[in-house]
Amino acid sequence: ASGPEIANPGSDELLLVDGVGSGYGSMQVLWDVSLRISRGEGVLLLGANGAGKTTLLKAISGLLPLKSGSIRLDGAGIDHLRADQRVRRGAGVMTEQGVFPTLSVEDNLRLGAYTLPRAAVSTVMKDVYQLFPELFGRRRDVVG
């Protein structure tokens, strides 16, 4: 079997959410949500409690099924993939409840990078510490 179709190889488009509808069981929470994120772009998702922010992230990461629409990551359709397969491709969600309280800050970050090649982890860790310098100072602290 061949892999997912690549729509725009070399494109700057990292994530495309097109007309997504999703929810919990029979309760639909999202209707026709679309967004496009390009490589290197920073995105902030804001909204009131209950607006659907977490639902959207869960739908993108495969933790909730789509009722409509499609999702492409790096030009490849991912809406047919299971959540674990999406994580390996870089689409996952980790909430504040997703930390391991008995581990250090650095150990928690390394767990989040488990799908990366070993050689890339130190580069990613440096990038994270540049973005969040306070984490570097507390990297050996136990989270809980």
XYZ file of C-alpha atoms in Angstrom:
144
model
C 0.000 0.000 0.000
C 1.238 3.458 -0.830
C 1.493 6.299 1.694
C -0.745 9.337 1.844
C -0.943 11.557 -1.203
C 1.205 14.697 -1.051
C -0.710 17.670 -2.441
C 1.937 20.400 -2.541
C 5.437 19.053 -2.026
C 7.757 21.867 -0.931
C 4.830 24.046 0.116
C 5.064 26.337 3.145
C 1.718 24.988 4.338
C 2.194 22.939 7.499
C -1.402 22.344 8.634
C -4.658 22.730 6.730
C -7.970 22.212 8.523
C -10.784 22.444 5.985
C -14.477 22.523 6.921
C -14.027 20.387 10.024
C -17.003 19.374 12.122
C -16.536 17.347 15.298
C -17.937 16.760 18.749
C -18.672 14.296 21.487
C -21.044 11.478 20.547
C -24.240 12.981 19.149
C -23.349 16.486 20.412
C -21.670 18.456 17.634
C -19.371 21.196 18.970
C -17.556 22.339 15.815
C -19.163 23.264 12.513
C -17.223 24.076 9.345
C -13.956 25.143 11.047
C -11.094 26.003 8.708
C -7.579 27.239 9.341
C -4.213 27.221 7.651
C -0.860 27.312 9.422
C 2.365 27.886 7.501
C 5.853 26.737 8.463
C 7.473 29.032 10.991
C 4.186 30.699 11.854
C 3.165 31.100 15.488
C -0.530 30.618 16.208
C -2.598 31.379 19.285
C -6.038 29.823 19.668
C -8.253 32.020 21.854
C -11.863 31.659 22.900
C -14.242 31.595 25.813
C -14.738 28.462 27.907
C -16.753 25.997 25.861
C -15.959 27.673 22.526
C -14.402 24.505 21.067
C -10.648 25.142 21.330
C -9.854 21.797 22.955
C -12.352 20.016 20.719
C -10.562 21.372 17.641
C -7.168 20.258 18.938
C -8.535 16.812 19.787
C -10.064 16.512 16.306
C -6.756 17.497 14.670
C -4.820 15.003 16.784
C -7.307 12.165 16.206
C -8.658 11.954 19.746
C -12.118 12.848 18.416
C -13.600 11.670 15.103
C -14.426 14.122 12.328
C -18.074 14.446 11.377
C -17.097 16.466 8.302
C -14.139 18.113 6.627
C -10.511 17.131 6.256
C -7.103 17.700 7.823
C -3.761 17.817 6.025
C -0.370 17.881 7.727
C 2.668 18.649 5.589
C 0.492 18.251 2.502
C -0.703 14.743 3.404
C -4.214 13.829 4.491
C -4.222 12.589 8.087
C -7.932 12.352 8.924
C -7.880 8.593 8.194
C -5.000 7.998 10.646
C -5.310 6.878 14.267
C -4.153 9.269 17.004
C -0.857 7.407 17.564
C -0.074 7.586 13.850
C -0.788 11.330 13.831
C 1.561 11.863 16.787
C 4.373 10.160 14.866
C 3.764 12.673 12.076
C 3.793 15.607 14.476
C 0.102 16.199 15.275
C -0.550 15.642 18.962
C -2.085 17.373 21.953
C -0.729 17.525 25.462
C -2.692 19.457 28.050
C -1.544 20.574 31.481
C -2.963 17.289 32.788
C -0.554 15.538 30.429
C 2.576 16.137 32.485
C 4.131 13.522 34.711
C 4.318 15.122 38.170
C 7.071 12.832 39.470
C 9.423 13.641 36.572
C 11.577 16.710 35.990
C 10.685 19.464 33.542
C 13.365 18.184 31.171
C 12.189 14.565 31.404
C 8.639 15.681 30.564
C 9.921 17.615 27.547
C 11.987 14.656 26.371
C 8.929 12.400 26.575
C 7.146 14.843 24.297
C 9.960 14.455 21.767
C 9.943 10.648 21.728
C 9.043 10.444 18.028
C 12.078 12.490 16.970
C 15.365 10.946 15.943
C 17.725 10.874 18.929
C 20.118 13.322 17.235
C 17.344 15.925 16.832
C 16.212 15.927 20.474
C 19.041 18.125 21.803
C 18.406 20.696 19.054
C 14.710 20.762 19.865
C 15.455 21.078 23.576
C 17.697 24.099 22.888
C 14.899 25.660 20.825
C 12.373 25.115 23.629
C 14.716 26.631 26.205
C 15.270 29.666 23.959
C 11.516 30.160 23.657
C 10.944 29.565 27.380
C 14.117 30.546 29.279
C 12.441 29.999 32.658
C 12.158 26.291 31.837
C 15.913 26.078 31.380
C 16.484 27.412 34.875
C 14.040 24.875 36.285
C 14.818 21.966 33.972
C 15.894 19.669 36.827
C 12.938 20.562 39.055
C 10.260 17.928 39.567
C 7.025 19.165 37.977
C 4.674 18.121 40.800
